[in-house]
Short mmCIF file of C-alpha atoms in Angstrom, two decimals:
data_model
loop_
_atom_site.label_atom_id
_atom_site.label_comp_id
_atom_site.label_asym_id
_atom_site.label_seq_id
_atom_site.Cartn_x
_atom_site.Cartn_y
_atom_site.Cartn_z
CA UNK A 1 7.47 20.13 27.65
CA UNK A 2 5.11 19.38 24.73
CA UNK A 3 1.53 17.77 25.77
CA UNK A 4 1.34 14.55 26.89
CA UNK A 5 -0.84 11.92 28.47
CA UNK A 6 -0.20 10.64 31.97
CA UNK A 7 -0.82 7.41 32.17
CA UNK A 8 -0.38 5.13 35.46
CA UNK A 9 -0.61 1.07 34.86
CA UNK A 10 -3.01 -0.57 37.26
CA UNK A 11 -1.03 -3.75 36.53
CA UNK A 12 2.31 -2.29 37.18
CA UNK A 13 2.29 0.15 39.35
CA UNK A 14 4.77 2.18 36.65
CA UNK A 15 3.71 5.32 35.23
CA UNK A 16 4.10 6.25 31.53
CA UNK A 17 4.24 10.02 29.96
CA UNK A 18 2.84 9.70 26.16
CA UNK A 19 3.72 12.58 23.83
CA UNK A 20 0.45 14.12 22.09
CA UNK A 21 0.38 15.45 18.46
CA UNK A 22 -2.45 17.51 17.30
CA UNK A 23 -4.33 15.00 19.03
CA UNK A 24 -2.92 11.88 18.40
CA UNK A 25 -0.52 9.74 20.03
CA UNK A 26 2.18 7.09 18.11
CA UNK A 27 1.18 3.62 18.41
CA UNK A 28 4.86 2.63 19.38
CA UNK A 29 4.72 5.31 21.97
CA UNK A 30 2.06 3.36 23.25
CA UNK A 31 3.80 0.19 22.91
CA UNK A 32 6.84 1.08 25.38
CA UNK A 33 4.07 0.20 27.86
CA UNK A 34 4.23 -3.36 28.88
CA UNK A 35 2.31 -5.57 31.17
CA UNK A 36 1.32 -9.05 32.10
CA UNK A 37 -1.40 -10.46 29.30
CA UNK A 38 -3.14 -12.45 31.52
CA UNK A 39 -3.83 -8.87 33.56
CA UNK A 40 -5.22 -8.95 37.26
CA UNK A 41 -1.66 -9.44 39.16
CA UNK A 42 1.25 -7.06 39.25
CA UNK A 43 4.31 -8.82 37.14
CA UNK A 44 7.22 -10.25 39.53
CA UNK A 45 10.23 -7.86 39.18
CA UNK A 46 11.80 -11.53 38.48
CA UNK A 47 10.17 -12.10 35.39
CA UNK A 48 10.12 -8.80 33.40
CA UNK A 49 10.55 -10.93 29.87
CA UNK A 50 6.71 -12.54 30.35
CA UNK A 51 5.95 -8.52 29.57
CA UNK A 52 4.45 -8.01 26.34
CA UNK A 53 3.33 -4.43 24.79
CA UNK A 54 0.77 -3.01 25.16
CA UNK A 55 -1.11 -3.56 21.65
CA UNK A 56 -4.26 -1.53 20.31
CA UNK A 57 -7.68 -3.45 18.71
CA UNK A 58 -9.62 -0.71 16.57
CA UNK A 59 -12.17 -3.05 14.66
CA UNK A 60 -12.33 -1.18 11.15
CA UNK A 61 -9.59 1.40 12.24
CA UNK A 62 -12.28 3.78 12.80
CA UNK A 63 -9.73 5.34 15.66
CA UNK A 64 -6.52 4.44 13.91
CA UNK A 65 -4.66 6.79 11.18
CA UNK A 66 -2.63 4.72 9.06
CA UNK A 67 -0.57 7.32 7.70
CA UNK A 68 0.82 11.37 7.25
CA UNK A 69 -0.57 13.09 4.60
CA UNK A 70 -0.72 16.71 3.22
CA UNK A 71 -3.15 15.87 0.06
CA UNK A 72 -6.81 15.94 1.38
CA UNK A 73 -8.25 17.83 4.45
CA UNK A 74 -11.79 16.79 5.77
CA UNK A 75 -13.25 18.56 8.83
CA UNK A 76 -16.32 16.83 9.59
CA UNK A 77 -17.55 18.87 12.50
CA UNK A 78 -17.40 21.78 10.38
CA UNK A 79 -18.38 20.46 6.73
CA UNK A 80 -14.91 21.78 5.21
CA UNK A 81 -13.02 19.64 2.25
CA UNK A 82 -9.91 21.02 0.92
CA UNK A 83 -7.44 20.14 -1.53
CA UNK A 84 -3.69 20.56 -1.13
CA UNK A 85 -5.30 23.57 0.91
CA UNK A 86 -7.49 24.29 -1.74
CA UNK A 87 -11.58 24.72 -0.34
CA UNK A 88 -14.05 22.16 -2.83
CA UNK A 89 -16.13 24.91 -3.47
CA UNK A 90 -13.29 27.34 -4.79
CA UNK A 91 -12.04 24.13 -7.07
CA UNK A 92 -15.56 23.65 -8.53
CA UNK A 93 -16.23 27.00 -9.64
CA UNK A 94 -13.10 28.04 -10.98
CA UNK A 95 -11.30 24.82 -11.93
CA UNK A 96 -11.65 21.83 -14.72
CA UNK A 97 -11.35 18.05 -13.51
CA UNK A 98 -7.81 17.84 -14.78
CA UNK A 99 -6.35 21.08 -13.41
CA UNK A 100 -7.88 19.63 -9.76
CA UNK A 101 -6.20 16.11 -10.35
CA UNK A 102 -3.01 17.96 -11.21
CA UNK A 103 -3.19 19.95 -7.82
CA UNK A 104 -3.74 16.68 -5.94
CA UNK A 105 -1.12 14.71 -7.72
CA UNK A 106 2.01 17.49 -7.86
CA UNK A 107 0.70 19.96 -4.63
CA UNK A 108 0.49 22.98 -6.66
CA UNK A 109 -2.53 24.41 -9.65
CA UNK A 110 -1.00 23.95 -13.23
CA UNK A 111 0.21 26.79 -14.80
CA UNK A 112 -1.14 26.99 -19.00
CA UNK A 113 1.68 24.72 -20.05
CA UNK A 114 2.00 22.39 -17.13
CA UNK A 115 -1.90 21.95 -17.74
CA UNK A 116 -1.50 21.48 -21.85
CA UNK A 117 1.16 19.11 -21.42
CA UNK A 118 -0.84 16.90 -18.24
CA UNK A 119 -3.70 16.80 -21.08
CA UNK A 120 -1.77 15.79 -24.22
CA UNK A 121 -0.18 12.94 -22.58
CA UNK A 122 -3.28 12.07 -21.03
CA UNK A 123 -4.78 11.58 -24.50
CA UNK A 124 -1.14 10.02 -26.09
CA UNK A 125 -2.49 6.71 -24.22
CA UNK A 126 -6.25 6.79 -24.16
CA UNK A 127 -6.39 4.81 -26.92
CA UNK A 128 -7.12 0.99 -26.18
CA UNK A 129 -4.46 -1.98 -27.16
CA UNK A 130 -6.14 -4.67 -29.38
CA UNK A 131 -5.29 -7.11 -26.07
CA UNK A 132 -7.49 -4.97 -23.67
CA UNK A 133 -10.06 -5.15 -26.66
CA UNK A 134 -9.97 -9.32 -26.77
CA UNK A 135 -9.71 -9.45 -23.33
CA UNK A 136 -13.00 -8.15 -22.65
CA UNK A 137 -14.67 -9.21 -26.16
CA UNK A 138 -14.12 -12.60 -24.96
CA UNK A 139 -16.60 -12.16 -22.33
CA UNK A 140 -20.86 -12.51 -22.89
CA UNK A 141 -22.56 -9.16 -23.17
CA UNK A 142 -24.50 -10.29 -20.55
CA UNK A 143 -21.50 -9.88 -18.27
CA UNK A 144 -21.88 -7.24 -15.60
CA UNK A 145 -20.40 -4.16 -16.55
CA UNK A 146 -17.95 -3.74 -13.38
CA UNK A 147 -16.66 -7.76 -14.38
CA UNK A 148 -15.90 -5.95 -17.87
CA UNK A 149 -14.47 -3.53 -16.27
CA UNK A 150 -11.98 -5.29 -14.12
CA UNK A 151 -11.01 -7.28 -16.97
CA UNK A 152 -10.16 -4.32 -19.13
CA UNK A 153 -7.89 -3.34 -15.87
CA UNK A 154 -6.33 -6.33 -15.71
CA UNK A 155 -5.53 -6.40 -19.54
CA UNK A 156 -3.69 -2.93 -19.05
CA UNK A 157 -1.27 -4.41 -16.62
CA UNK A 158 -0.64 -7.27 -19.26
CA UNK A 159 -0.20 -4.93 -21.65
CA UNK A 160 2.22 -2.29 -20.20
CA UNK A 161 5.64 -3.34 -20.26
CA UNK A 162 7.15 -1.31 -17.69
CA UNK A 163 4.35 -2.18 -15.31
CA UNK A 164 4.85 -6.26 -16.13
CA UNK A 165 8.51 -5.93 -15.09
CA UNK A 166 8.41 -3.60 -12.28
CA UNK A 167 7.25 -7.25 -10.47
CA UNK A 168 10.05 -9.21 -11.48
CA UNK A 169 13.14 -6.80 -10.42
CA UNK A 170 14.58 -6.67 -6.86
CA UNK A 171 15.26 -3.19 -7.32
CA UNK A 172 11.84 -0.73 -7.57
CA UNK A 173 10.91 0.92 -10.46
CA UNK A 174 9.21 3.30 -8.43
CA UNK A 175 9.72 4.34 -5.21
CA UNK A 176 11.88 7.56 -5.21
CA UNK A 177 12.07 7.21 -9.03
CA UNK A 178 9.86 10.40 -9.55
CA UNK A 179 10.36 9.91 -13.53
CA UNK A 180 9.21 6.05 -13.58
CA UNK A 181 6.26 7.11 -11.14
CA UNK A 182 5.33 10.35 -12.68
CA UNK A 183 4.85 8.68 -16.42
CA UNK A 184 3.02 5.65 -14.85
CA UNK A 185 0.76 7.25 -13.03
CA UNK A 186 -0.68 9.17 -16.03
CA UNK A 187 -0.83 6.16 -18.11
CA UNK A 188 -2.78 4.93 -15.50
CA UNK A 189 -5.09 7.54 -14.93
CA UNK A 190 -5.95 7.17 -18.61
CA UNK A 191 -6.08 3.24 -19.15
CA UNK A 192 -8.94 3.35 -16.24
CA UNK A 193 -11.10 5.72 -17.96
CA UNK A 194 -10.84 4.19 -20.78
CA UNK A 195 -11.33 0.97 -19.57
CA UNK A 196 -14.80 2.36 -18.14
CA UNK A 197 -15.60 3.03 -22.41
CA UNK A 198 -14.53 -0.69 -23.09
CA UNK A 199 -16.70 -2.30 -20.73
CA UNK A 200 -19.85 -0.11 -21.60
CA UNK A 201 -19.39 -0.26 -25.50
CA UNK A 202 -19.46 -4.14 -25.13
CA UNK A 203 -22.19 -4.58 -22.82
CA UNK A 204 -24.51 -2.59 -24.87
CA UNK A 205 -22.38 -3.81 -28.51
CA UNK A 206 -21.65 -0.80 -29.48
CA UNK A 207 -18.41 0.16 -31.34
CA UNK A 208 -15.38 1.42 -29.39
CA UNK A 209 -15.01 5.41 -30.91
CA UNK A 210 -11.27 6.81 -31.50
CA UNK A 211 -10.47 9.41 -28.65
CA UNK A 212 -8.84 12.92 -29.87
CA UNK A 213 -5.18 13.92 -28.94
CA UNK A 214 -7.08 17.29 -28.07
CA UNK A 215 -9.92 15.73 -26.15
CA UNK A 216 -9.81 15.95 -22.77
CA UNK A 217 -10.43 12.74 -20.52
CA UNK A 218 -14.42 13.20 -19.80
CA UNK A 219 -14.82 14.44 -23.63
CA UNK A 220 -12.74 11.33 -24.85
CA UNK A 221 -14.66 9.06 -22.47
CA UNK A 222 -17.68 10.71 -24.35
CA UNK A 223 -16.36 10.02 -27.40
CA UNK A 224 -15.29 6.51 -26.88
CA UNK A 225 -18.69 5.20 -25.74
CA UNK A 226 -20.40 7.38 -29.14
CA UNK A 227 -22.21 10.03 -26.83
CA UNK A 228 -23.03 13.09 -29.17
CA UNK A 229 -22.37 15.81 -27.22
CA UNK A 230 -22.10 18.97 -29.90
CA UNK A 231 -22.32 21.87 -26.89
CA UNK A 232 -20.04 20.50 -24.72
CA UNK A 233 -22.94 20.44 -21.69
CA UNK A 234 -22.38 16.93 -20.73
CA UNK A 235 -19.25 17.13 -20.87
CA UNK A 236 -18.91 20.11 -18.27
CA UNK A 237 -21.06 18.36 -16.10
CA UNK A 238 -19.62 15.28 -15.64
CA UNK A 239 -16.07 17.04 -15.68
CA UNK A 240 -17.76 19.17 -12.16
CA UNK A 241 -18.76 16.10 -11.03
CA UNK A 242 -15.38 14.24 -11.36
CA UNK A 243 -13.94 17.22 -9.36
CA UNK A 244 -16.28 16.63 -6.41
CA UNK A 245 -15.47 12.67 -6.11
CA UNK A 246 -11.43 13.52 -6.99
CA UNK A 247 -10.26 12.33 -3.77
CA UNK A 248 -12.08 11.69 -0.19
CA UNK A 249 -9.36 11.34 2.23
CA UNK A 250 -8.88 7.68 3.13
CA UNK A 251 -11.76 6.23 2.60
CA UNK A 252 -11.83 2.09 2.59
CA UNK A 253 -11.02 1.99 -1.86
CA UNK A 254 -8.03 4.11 -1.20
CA UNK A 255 -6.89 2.59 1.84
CA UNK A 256 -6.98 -0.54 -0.16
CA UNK A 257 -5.29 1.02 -3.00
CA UNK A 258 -2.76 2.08 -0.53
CA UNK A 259 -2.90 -1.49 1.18
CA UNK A 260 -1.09 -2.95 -2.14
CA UNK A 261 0.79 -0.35 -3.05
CA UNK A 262 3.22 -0.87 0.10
CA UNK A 263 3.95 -3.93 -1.31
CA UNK A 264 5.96 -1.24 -4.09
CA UNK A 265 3.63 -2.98 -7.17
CA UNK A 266 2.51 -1.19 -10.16
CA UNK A 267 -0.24 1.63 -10.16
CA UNK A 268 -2.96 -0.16 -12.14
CA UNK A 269 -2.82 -3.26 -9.93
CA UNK A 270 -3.33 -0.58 -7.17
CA UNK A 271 -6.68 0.64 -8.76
CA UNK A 272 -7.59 -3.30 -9.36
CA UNK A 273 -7.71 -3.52 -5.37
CA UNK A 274 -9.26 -0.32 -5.52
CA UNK A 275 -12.04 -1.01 -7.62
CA UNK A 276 -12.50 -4.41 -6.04
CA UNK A 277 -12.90 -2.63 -2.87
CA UNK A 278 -15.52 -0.71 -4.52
CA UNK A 279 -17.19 -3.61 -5.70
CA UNK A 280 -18.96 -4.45 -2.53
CA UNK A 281 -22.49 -3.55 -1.05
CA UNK A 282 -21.25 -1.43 1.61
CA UNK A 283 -18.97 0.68 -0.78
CA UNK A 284 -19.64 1.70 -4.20
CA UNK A 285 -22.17 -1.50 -4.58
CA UNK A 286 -24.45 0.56 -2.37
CA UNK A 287 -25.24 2.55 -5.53
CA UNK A 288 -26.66 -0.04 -7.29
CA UNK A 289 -28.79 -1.59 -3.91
CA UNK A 290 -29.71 2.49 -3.87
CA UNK A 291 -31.09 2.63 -7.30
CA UNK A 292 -33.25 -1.06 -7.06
CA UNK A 293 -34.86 0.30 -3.91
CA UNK A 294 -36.00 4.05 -5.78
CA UNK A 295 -36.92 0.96 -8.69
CA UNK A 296 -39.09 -1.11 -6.21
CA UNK A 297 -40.76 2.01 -4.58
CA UNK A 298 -42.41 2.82 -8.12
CA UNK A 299 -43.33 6.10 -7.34
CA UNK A 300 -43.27 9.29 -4.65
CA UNK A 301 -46.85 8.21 -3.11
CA UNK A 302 -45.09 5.15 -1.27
CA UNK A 303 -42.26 7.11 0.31
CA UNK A 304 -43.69 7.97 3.43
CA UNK A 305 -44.81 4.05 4.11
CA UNK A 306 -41.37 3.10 3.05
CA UNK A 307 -39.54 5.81 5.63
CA UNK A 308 -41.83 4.54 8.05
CA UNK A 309 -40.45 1.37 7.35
CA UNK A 310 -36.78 2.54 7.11
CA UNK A 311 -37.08 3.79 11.30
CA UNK A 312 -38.72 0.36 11.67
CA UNK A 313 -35.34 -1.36 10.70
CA UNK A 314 -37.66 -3.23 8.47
CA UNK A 315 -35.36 -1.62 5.25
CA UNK A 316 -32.34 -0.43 5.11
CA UNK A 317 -31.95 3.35 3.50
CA UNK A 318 -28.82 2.82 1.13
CA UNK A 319 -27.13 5.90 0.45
CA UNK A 320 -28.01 7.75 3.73
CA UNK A 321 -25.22 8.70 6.19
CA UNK A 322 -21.59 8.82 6.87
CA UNK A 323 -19.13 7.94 9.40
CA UNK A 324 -17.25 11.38 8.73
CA UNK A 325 -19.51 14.19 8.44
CA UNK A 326 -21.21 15.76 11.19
CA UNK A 327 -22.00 18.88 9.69
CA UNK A 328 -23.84 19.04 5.80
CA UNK A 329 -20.83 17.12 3.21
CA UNK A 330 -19.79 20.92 1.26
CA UNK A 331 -20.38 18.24 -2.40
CA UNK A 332 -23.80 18.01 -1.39
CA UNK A 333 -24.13 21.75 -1.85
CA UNK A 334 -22.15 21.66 -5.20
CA UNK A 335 -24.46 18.55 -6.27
CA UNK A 336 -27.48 20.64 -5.63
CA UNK A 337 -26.02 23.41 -8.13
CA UNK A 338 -25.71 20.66 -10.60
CA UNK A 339 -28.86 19.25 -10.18
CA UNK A 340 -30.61 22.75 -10.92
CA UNK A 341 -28.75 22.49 -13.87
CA UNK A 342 -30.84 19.44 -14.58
CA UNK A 343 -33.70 20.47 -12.93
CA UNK A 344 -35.70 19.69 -16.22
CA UNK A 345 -34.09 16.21 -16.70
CA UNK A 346 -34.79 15.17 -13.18
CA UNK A 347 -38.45 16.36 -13.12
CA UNK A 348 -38.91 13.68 -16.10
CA UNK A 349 -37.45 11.18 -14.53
CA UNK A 350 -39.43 8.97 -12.42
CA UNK A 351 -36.63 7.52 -10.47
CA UNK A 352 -34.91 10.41 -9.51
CA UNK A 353 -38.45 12.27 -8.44
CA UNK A 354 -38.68 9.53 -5.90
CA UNK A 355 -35.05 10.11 -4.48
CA UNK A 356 -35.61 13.85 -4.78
CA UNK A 357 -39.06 13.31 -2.34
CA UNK A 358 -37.38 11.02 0.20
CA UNK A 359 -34.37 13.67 0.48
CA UNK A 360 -37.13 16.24 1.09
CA UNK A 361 -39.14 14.32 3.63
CA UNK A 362 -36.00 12.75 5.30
CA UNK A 363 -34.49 16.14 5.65
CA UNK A 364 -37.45 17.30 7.61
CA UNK A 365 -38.21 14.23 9.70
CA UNK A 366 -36.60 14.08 13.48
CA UNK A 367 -35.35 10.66 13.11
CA UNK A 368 -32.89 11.35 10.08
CA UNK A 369 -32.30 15.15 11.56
CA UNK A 370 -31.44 13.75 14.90
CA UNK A 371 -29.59 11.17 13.54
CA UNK A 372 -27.84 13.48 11.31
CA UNK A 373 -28.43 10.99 8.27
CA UNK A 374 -28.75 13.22 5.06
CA UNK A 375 -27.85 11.58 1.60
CA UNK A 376 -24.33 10.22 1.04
CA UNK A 377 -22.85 12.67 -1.67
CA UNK A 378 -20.73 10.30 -3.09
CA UNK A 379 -24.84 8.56 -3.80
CA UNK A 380 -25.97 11.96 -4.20
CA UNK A 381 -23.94 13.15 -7.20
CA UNK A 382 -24.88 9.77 -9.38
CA UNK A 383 -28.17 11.09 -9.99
CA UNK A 384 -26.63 13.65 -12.08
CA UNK A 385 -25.47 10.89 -14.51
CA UNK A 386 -28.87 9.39 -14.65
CA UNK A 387 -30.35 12.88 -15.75
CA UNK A 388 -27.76 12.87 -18.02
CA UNK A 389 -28.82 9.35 -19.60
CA UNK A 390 -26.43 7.70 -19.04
CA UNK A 391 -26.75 3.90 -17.47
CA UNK A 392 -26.86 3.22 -13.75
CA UNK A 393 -24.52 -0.17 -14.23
CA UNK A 394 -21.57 1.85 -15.72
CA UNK A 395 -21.54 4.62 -13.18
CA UNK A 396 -20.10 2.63 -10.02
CA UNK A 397 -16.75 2.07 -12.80
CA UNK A 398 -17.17 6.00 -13.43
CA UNK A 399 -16.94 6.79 -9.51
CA UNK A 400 -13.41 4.56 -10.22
CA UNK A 401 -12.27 6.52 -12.63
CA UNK A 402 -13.64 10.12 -11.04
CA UNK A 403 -11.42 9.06 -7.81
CA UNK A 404 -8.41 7.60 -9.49
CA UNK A 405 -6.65 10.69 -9.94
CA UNK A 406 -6.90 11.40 -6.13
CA UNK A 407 -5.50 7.48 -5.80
CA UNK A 408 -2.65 8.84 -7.49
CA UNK A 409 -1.77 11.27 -6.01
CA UNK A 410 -2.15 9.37 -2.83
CA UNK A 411 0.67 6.44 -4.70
CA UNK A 412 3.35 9.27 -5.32
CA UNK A 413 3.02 10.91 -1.82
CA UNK A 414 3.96 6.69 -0.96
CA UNK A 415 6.78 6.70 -3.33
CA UNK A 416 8.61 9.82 -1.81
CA UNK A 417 7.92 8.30 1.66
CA UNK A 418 10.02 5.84 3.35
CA UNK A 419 7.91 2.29 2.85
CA UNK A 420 7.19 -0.12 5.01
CA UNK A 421 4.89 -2.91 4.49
CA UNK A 422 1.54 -2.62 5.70
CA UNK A 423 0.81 -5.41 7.79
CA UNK A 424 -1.76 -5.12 10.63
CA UNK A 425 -1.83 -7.59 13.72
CA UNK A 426 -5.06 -9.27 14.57
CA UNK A 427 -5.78 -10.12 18.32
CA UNK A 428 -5.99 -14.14 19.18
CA UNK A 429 -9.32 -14.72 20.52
CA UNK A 430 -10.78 -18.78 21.36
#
């Protein structure tokens, strides 16, 4: 008999076998157990229909898998992140952004053609429609970059036919429609990043530059926003760090992405919830609550004071820990071979000196080592952009566009799988 949990109802009196699976048992399993909900008095054999099921509340599903997946590995007790089987480390060395999105999205590494063909039709749509151009020229440069950014989002859906009518049919576009799904989710890797250029050219009123049909996304996203960039250096460093945020598992922006997408909607309106997801101060957000507090510190002498403050609870250190990792996050590492890439760049830069000391003196103090609270990577890796010059307000909609490939590959693992709505049950409480 396979393994199984033994488990005897105090309620009852009946006994229950639950089948276990790699360590985790099926919530309907767990649901052929039924008892009284008031609890405290066995259930008269004459009333077995005031039984209920049993029912499970995990407050922010931190015990609760949502779904079967064979895209993204994460071993937190031993610092291990693999792709379709593919280590993070082997993917960074040897691989480009869009051979590692490929992987994700279609399970195996692109041979020449497969990876000449993903990048040409890539670049066929990175262009942007005059509508997604009003839409967000209608807004105030002082708008905040990620508004602009949603708005250019929101303009691609109006502006992509298929994606319009998918909502008004009874019959999907998508799901198990591996031709529909495969061409949308391209377009849709390549409206996003492009929809990151839109919003940063207008913010800063700049003109919108014409992408190449050669250029790959991170050089056409280079192009777009008028970023000279003659050796290709920025280029290849953004395009490592777009590897390292390709796809994190579930986090909460995917499992939002994923929230909508059972409903059997277009792609981009996916990446909509996605990015709003993102939006807020304990996601993405952090970034920018990260960056005011380095801002407000003013420079390295007043980092012990304010880590003195941090174990104080009188701050809060944005950027520092994560629920998964128990062991050092394997991106750190990578970010670190980036950053002495930069090493020059970050010296000069007085913001990124003061993050540099608090990693240094955080990593060596016993509250943040017993804790295990080392820099978020996903925080971590930003800093690369700011030695690179380029504006801390754009780079939360650049972490959108660095993860959406993962997102779909994540949407066409949904559309080969049998759907069913998600819908999660709350419990009543006066």
């Amino acid at each position: 008999m396979s393994d199984f949990l033994q488990v005897l109802d105090s309620r009852t009196g009946e006994k229950y076998d639950v089948p276990v699976s790699d360590n985790f048992v099926l919530a309907a399993d767990l649901a052929q157990i039924k008892g009284p909900v008031s609890g405290g008095k066995k259930q008269q054999k004459s009333g077995p229909e005031n039984l209920q099921k049993l029912r499970i509340l995990d407050v922010g599903f931190q015990h609760t898998a949502c779904k079967q997946s064979s895209i993204t590995l994460i071993n937190g007790e031993e610092g291990d992140l693999r792709f379709r089987g593919h280590r993070i480390q082997d993917l960074f060395h040897k691989h480009n952004y869009q051979e590692t999105i490929f992987l994700l999205i279609w399970g195996h590494l692109p041979t020449k053609e497969e990876a000449q063909h993903f990048s040409d039709s890539l670049a066929a749509v990175a262009s942007p429609p005059k509508v997604v151009l009003d839409a967000v020229h209608a807004l105030p440069h002082e708008t905040d970059v990620y508004s602009l950014f949603l708005t250019a989002l929101s303009a691609y859906v109006g502006a992509d036919k298929q994606m319009i009518t998918s909502r008004h049919k009874a019959e999907s576009t998508y799901h198990n429609n591996m031709h529909n799904t495969d061409a949308a989710l391209i377009r849709a890797i390549a409206y996003v990043t492009t929809a990151t250029a839109v919003a940063y050219c207008h913010k800063y009123k700049l003109p919108i530059g014409e992408p190449k049909s050669t250029g790959t996304l991170v050089e056409n996203y280079l192009r777009m926003i008028g970023r000279p960039d003659p050796t290709g250096s920025i280029a290849r460093s953004i395009d490592k760090l777009w590897i390292i945020y390709a796809d994190h598992e579930m986090s909460n922006s995917t499992a939002a992405f994923l929230h909508v997408a059972s409903t059997l909607t277009d792609p981009l309106s996916c990446v909509i919830a996605m990015a709003a997801a993102g939006s807020g101060p304990l996601h993405v957000g952090a970034l920018e609550l990260c960056y005011e507090g380095l801002e407000l510190l003013g420079t390295v002498d007043n980092v012990p004071a304010y880590l003195e403050a941090v174990k104080a609870k009188q701050f809060r250190l944005y950027g520092y820990g994560h629920r998964v990792y128990k062991a050092k996050d394997p991106r750190a590492t990578l970010i670190e071979e980036l950053m002495q890439e930069h090493k020059a760049a970050i010296q000069a830069n007085p913001l990124l000196q003061i993050a540099v000391e608090i990693e240094r003196q955080a990593n060596t103090d016993p509250y943040f080592v017993d804790r295990n609270l080392k820099m978020n990577a996903d925080f971590y890796g930003c800093f690369i952009y700011t030695a690179l010059d380029i504006p801390k307000d754009i780079i939360p909609a650049l972490l959108v566009a660095s993860r959406c490939g993962g997102a779909m590959a994540h949407w066409r693992e949904a559309m080969q799988s049998p759907i069913k709505i998600w819908r999660p049950i709350q419990q009543y409480k006066l």
